[in-house]
Tab-separated table of C-alpha atoms in Angstrom:
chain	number	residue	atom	x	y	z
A	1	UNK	CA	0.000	0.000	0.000
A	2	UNK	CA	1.129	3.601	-0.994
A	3	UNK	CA	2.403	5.582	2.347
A	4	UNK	CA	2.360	9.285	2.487
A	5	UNK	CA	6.006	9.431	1.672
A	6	UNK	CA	5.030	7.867	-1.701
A	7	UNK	CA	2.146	9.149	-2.753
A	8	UNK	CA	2.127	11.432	-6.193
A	9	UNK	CA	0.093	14.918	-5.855
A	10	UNK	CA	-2.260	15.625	-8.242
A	11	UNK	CA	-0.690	18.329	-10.029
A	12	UNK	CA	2.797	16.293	-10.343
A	13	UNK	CA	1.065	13.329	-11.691
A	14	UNK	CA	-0.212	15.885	-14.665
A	15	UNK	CA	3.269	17.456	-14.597
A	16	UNK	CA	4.520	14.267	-15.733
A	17	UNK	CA	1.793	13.206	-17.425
A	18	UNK	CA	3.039	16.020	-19.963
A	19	UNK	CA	6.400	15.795	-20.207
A	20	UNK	CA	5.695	11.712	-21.143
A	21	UNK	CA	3.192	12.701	-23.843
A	22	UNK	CA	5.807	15.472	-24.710
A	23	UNK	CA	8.688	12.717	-25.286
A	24	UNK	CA	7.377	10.554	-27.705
A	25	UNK	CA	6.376	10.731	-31.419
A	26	UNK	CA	4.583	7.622	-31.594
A	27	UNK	CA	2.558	8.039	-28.528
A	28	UNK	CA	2.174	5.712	-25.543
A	29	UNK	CA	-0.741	3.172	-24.583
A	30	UNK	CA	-2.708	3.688	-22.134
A	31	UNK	CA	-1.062	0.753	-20.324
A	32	UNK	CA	1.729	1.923	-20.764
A	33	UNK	CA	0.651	5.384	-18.867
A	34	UNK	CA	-1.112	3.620	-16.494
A	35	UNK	CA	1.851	1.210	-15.470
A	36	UNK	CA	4.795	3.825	-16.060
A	37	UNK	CA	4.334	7.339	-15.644
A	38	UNK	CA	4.484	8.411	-11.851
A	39	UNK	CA	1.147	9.349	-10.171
A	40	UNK	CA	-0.967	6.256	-11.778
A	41	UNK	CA	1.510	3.687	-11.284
A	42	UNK	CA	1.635	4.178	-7.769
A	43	UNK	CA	-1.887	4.295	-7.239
A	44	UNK	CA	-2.023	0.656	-9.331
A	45	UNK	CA	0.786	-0.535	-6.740
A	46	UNK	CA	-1.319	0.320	-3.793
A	47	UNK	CA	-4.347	-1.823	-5.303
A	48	UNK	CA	-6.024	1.009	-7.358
A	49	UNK	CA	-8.452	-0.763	-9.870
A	50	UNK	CA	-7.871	-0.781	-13.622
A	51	UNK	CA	-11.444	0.886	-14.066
A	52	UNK	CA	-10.349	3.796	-11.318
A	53	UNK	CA	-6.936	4.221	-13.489
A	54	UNK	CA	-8.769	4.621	-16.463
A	55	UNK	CA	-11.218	6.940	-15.011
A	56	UNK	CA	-8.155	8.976	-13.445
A	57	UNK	CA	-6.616	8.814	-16.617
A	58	UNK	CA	-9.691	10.459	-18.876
A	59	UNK	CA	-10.280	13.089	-16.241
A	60	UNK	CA	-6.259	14.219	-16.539
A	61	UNK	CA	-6.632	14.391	-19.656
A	62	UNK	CA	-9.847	16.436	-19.836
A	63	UNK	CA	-8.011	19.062	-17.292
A	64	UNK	CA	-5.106	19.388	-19.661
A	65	UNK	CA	-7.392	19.714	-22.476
A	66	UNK	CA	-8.933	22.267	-20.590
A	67	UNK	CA	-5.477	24.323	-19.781
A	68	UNK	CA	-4.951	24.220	-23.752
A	69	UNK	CA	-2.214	21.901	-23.747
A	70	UNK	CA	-3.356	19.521	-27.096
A	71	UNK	CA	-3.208	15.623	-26.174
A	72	UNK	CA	-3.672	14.098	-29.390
A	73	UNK	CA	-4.903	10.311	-29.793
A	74	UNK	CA	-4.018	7.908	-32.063
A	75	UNK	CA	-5.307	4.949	-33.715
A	76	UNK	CA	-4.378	1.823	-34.959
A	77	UNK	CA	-2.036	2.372	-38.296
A	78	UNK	CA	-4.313	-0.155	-40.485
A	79	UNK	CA	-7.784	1.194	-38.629
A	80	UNK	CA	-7.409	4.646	-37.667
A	81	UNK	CA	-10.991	4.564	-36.553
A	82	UNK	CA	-9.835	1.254	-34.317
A	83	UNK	CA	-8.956	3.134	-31.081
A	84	UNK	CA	-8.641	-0.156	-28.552
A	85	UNK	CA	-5.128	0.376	-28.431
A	86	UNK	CA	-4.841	3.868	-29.312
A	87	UNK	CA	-1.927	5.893	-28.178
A	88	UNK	CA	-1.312	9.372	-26.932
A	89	UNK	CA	0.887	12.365	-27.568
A	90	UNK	CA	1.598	15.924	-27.272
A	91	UNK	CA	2.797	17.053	-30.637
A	92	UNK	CA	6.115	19.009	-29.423
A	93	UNK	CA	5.500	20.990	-33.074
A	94	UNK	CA	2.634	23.166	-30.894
A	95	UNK	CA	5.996	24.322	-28.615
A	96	UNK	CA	8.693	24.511	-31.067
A	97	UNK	CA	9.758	28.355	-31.958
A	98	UNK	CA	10.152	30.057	-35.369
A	99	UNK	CA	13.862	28.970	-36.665
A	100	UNK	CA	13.824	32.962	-37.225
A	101	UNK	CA	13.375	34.515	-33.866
A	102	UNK	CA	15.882	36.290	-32.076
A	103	UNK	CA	16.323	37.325	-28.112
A	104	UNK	CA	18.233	40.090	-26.967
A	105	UNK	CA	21.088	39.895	-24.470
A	106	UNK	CA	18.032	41.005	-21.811
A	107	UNK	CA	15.506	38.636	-22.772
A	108	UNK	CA	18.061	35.907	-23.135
A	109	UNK	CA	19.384	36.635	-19.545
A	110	UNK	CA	15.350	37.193	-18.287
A	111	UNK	CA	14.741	33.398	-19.820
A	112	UNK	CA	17.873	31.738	-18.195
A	113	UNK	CA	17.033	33.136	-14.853
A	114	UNK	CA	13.192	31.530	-15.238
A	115	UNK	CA	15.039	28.533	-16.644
A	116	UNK	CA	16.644	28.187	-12.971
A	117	UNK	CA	13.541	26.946	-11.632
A	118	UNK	CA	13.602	24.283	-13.303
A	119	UNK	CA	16.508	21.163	-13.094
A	120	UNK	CA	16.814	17.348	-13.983
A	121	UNK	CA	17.383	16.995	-9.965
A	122	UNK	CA	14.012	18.379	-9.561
A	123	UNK	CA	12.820	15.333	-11.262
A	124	UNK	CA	11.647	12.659	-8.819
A	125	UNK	CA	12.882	9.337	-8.459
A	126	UNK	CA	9.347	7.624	-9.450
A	127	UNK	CA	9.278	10.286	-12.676
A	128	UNK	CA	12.957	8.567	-13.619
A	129	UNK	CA	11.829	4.804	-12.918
A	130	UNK	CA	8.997	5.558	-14.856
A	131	UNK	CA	11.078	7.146	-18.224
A	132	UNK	CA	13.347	4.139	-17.884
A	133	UNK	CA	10.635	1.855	-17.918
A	134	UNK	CA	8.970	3.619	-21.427
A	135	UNK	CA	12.251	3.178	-22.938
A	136	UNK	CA	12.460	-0.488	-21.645
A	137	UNK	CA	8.987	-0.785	-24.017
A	138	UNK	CA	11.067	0.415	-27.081
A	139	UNK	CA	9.856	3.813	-26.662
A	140	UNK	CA	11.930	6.603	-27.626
A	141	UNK	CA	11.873	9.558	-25.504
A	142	UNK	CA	13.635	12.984	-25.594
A	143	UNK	CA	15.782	12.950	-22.184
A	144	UNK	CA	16.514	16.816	-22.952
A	145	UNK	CA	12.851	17.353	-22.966
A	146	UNK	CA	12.087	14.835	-19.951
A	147	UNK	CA	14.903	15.470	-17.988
A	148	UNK	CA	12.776	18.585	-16.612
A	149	UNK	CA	10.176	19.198	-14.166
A	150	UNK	CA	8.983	22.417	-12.506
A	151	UNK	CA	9.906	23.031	-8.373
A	152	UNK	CA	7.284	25.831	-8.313
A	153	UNK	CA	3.644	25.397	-7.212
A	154	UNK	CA	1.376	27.792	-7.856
A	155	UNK	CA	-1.945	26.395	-6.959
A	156	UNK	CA	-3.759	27.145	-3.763
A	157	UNK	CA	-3.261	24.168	-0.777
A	158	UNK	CA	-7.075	23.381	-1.163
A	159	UNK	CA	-6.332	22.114	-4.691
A	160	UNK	CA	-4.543	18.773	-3.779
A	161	UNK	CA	-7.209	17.745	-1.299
A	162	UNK	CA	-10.302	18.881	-3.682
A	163	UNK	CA	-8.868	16.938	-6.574
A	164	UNK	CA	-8.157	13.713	-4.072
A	165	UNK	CA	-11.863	14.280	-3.099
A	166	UNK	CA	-12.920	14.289	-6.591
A	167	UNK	CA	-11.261	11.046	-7.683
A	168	UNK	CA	-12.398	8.964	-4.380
A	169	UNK	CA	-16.383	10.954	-4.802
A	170	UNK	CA	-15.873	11.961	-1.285
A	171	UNK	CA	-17.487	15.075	-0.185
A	172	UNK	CA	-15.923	17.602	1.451
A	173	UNK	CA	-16.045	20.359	4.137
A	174	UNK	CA	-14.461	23.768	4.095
A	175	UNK	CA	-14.743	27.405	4.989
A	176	UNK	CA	-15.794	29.781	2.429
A	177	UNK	CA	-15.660	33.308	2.348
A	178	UNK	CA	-17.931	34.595	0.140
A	179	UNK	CA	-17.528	38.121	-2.035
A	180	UNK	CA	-18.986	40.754	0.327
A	181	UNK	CA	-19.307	38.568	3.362
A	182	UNK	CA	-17.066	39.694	6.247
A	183	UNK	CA	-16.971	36.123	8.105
A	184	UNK	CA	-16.620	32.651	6.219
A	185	UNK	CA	-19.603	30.226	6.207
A	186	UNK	CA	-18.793	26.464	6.472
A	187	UNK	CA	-19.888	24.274	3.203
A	188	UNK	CA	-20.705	20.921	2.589
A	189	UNK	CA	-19.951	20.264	-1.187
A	190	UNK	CA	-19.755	17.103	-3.556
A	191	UNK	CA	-16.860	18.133	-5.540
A	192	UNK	CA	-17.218	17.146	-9.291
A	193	UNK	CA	-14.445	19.072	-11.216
A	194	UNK	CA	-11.463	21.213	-10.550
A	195	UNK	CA	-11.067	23.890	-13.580
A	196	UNK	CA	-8.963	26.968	-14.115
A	197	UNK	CA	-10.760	30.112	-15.908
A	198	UNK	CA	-8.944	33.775	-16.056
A	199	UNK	CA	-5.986	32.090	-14.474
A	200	UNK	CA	-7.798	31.226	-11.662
A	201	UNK	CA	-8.857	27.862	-10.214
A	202	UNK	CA	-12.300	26.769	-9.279
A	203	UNK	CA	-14.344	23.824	-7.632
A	204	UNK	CA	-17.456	22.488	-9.526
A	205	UNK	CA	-19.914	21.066	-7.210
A	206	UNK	CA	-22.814	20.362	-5.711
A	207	UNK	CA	-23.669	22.330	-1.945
A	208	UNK	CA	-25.677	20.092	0.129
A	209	UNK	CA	-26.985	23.200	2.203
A	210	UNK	CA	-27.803	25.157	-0.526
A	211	UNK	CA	-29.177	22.070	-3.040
A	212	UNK	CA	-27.996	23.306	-5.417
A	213	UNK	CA	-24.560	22.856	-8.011
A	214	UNK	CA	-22.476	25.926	-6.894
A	215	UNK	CA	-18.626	27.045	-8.338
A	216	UNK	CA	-16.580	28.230	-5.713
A	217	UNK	CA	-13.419	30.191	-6.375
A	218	UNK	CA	-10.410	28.104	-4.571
A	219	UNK	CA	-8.640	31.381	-3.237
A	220	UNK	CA	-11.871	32.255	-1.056
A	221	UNK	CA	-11.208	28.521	0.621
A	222	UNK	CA	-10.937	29.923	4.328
A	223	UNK	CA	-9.714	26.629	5.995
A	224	UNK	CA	-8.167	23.593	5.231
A	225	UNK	CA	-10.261	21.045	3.232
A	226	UNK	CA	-11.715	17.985	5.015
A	227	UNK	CA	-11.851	15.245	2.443
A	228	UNK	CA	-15.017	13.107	4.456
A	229	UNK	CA	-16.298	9.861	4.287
A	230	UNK	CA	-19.210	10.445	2.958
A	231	UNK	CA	-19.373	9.226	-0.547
A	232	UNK	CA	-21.466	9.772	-3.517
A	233	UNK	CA	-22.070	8.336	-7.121
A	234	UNK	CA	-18.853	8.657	-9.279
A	235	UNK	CA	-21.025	8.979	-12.591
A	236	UNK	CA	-22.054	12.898	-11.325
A	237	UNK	CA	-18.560	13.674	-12.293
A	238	UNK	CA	-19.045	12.799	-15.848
A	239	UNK	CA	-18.937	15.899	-18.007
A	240	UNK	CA	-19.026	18.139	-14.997
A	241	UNK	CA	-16.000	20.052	-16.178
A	242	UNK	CA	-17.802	21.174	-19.357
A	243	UNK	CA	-20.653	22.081	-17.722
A	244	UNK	CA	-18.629	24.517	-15.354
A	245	UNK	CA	-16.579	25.890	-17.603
A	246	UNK	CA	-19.703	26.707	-19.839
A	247	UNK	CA	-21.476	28.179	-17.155
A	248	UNK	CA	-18.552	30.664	-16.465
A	249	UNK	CA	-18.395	31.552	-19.906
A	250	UNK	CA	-22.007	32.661	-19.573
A	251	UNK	CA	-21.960	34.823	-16.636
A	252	UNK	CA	-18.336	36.404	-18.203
A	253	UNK	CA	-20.460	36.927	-21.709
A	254	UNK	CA	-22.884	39.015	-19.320
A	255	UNK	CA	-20.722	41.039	-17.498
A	256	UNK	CA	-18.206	43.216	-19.700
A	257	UNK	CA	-16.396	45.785	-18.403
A	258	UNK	CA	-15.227	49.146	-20.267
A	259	UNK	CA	-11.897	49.831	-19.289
A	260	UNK	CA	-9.343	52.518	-20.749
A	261	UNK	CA	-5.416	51.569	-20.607
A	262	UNK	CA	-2.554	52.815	-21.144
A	263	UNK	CA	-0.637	51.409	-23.878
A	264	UNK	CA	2.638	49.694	-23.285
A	265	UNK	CA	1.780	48.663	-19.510
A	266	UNK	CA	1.514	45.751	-17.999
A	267	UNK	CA	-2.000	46.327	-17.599
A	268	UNK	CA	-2.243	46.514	-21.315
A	269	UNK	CA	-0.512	43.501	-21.807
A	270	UNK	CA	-2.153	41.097	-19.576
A	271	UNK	CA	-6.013	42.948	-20.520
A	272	UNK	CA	-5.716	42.471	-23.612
A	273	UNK	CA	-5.059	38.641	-24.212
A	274	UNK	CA	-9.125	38.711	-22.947
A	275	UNK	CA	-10.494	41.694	-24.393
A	276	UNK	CA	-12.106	43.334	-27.225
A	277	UNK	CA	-11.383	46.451	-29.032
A	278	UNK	CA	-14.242	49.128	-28.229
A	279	UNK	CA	-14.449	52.949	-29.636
A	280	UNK	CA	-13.532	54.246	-25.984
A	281	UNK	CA	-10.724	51.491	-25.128
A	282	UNK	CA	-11.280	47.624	-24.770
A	283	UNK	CA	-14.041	45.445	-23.524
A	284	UNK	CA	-13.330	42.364	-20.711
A	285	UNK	CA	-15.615	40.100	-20.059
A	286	UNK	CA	-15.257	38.744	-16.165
A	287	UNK	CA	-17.129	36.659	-13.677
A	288	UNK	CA	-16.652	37.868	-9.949
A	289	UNK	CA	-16.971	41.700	-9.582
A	290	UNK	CA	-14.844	41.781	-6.654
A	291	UNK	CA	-11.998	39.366	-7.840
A	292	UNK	CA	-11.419	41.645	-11.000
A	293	UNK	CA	-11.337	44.891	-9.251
A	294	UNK	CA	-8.819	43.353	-6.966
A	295	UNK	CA	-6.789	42.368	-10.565
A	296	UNK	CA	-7.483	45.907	-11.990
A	297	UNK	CA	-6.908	47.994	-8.550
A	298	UNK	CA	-3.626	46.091	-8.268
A	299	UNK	CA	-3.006	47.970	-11.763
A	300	UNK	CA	-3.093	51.359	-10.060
A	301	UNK	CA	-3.344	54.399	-12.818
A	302	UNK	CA	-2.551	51.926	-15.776
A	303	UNK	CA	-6.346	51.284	-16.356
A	304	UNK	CA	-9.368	53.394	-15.179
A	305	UNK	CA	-13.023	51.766	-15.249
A	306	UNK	CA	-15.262	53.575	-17.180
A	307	UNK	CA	-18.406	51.453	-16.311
A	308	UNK	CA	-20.241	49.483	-15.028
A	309	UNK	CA	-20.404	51.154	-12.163
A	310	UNK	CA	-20.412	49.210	-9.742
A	311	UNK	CA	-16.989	47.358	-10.425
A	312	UNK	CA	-15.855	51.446	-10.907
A	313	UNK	CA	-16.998	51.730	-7.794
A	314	UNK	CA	-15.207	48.716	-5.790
A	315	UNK	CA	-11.430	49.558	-8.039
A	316	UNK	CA	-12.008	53.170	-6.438
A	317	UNK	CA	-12.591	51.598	-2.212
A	318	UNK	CA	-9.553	49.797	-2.929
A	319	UNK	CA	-7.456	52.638	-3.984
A	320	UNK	CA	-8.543	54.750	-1.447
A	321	UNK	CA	-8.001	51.840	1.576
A	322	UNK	CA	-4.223	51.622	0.061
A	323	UNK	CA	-3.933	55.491	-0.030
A	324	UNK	CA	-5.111	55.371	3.709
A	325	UNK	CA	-2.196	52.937	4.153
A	326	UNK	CA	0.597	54.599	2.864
A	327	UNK	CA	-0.563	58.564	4.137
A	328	UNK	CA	1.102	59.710	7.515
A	329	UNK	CA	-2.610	58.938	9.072
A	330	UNK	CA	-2.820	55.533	8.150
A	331	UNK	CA	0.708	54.303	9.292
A	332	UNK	CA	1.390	52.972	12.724
């Protein structure tokens, strides 16, 4: 049985998920995922079923689909259509650069110092005995490409626990603090899908108090998730995901914000990749009201809100409360 020494989180087992669909033209099996990259093949050594790998294995691949990262799947040579022993890859041709760009001396020196993040060391042990054993199979792999594997995480602590949750249908228990509310509530939620949307990560689920299927924003999580042992029917996870994400897309298609900003800026720059051109500046769409005009306020004169008015009105509070902080009154 897997200890808590060995067990894979989440996010690495999709870490190295990628880099294994990343070193292969031909594609792997999904045996051979299941039995050789790190974060299934533990799971299968601690008496995971092949059904529950599978399962684990579709909903991975659904999340990376979802972060824009292209799996492909392949067919039999003879029957393309014949996908019983299909294989996967990520077509390294979607990362490759132009043979014609250029860096500067800054930009060069900008990219090795995000480059030092990253290390073969990094790599765990299970990631290595899982490359040798792909190679063992008479797959080639690229060890330049594979040899790397990222030290930073980024994601808030409830994700690991929400997406354990998810893959055991367990509910769970956490505090929430919810946009406008001053104290956290408690929740009781059937989690069905983890998804990211404006570079943000959010639950899917169902809220027992409320009876209803609610999103909730990971970064609001007040207190550490309690995975229970309560569990419900696996199947409600089944295109949950899509459903989310199309929701959000909704309420963001509702709400768009008129903004102004100055070219050049950072604001500009990071705006832009979700907005459209209008006669007075650019249009973003945006879900939470109070979550963008923390992202805009933190901006400062780059961008000024010209409506709705109420999203004007919350980017304005939070300048003034960090004017108040940095004034001769509001230091201590």
């Amino acid at each position: 049985m897997a200890t808590e020494s060995t067990r894979i989180a989440p996010e690495e087992r999709l870490v190295n998920l990628v880099v294994a669909l990343l070193a292969t033209d031909q594609g792997l099996t999904k045996d051979t995922i299941l039995t050789s990259v790190s974060g299934y093949r533990e799971q299968s050594e601690a008496g995971a079923g092949k059904d529950a790998l599978e399962k684990m294995f579709e909903r991975d691949k659904e999340n990376l689909r979802g972060l824009g990262v292209p799996i492909e799947t392949i067919g039999d040579f003879a029957d393309p259509d014949d996908l019983r022993e299909a294989r996967y890859r990520i077509p390294t041709s979607e990362y490759e650069l132009p043979v014609d760009i250029d860096f500067t001396p800054a930009e060069l020196a900008v990219l090795n110092l995000a480059g030092g993040v990253w290390s073969e060391s990094s790599m765990s042990a299970q990631a290595r005995s899982g490359l040798r054993k792909i190679r063992a199979l008479g797959n080639e792999v690229d060890a330049p490409i594979i040899g790397y594997s990222p030290r930073i995480n980024l994601r808030e602590p409830a994700f690991a626990p929400l997406q354990r949750a998810i893959e055991q249908a367990r509910e769970v228990e956490f505090d929430y603090l919810k946009a406008g509310d001053d104290t956290p509530g408690r929740r009781r939620v059937r989690p069905l899908a983890l998804l990211e949307y404006e570079g943000r990560w959010h639950v899917y689920g169902f809220d027992r108090d409320q009876n209803a299927e609610r999103t909730f924003l990971l970064s609001r999580v007040a207190s550490p998730v309690q995975v229970t042992k309560r569990a419900f029917d696996p199947s409600l996870r089944d295109g949950a995901g899509e459903k989310a994400l199309s929701g959000l897309h909704a309420v963001a298609a509702r709400q768009q914000a008129l903004l102004e900003v100055a070219p050049g800026t950072e604001a500009a720059l990071r705006l832009s990749r979700r907005a459209s051109v209008a006669e007075q500046g650019i249009r973003v769409p945006y879900v939470d009201v109070h979550v963008f005009a923390d992202e805009l306020a933190s901006y400062g004169p780059e961008v000024r809100v010209v409506e709705p008015g109420d999203l004007r009105d919350e980017v304005i509070r939070r300048l003034e409360r960090t004017l108040a902080t940095h004034t001769d009154g509001g230091l201590r």
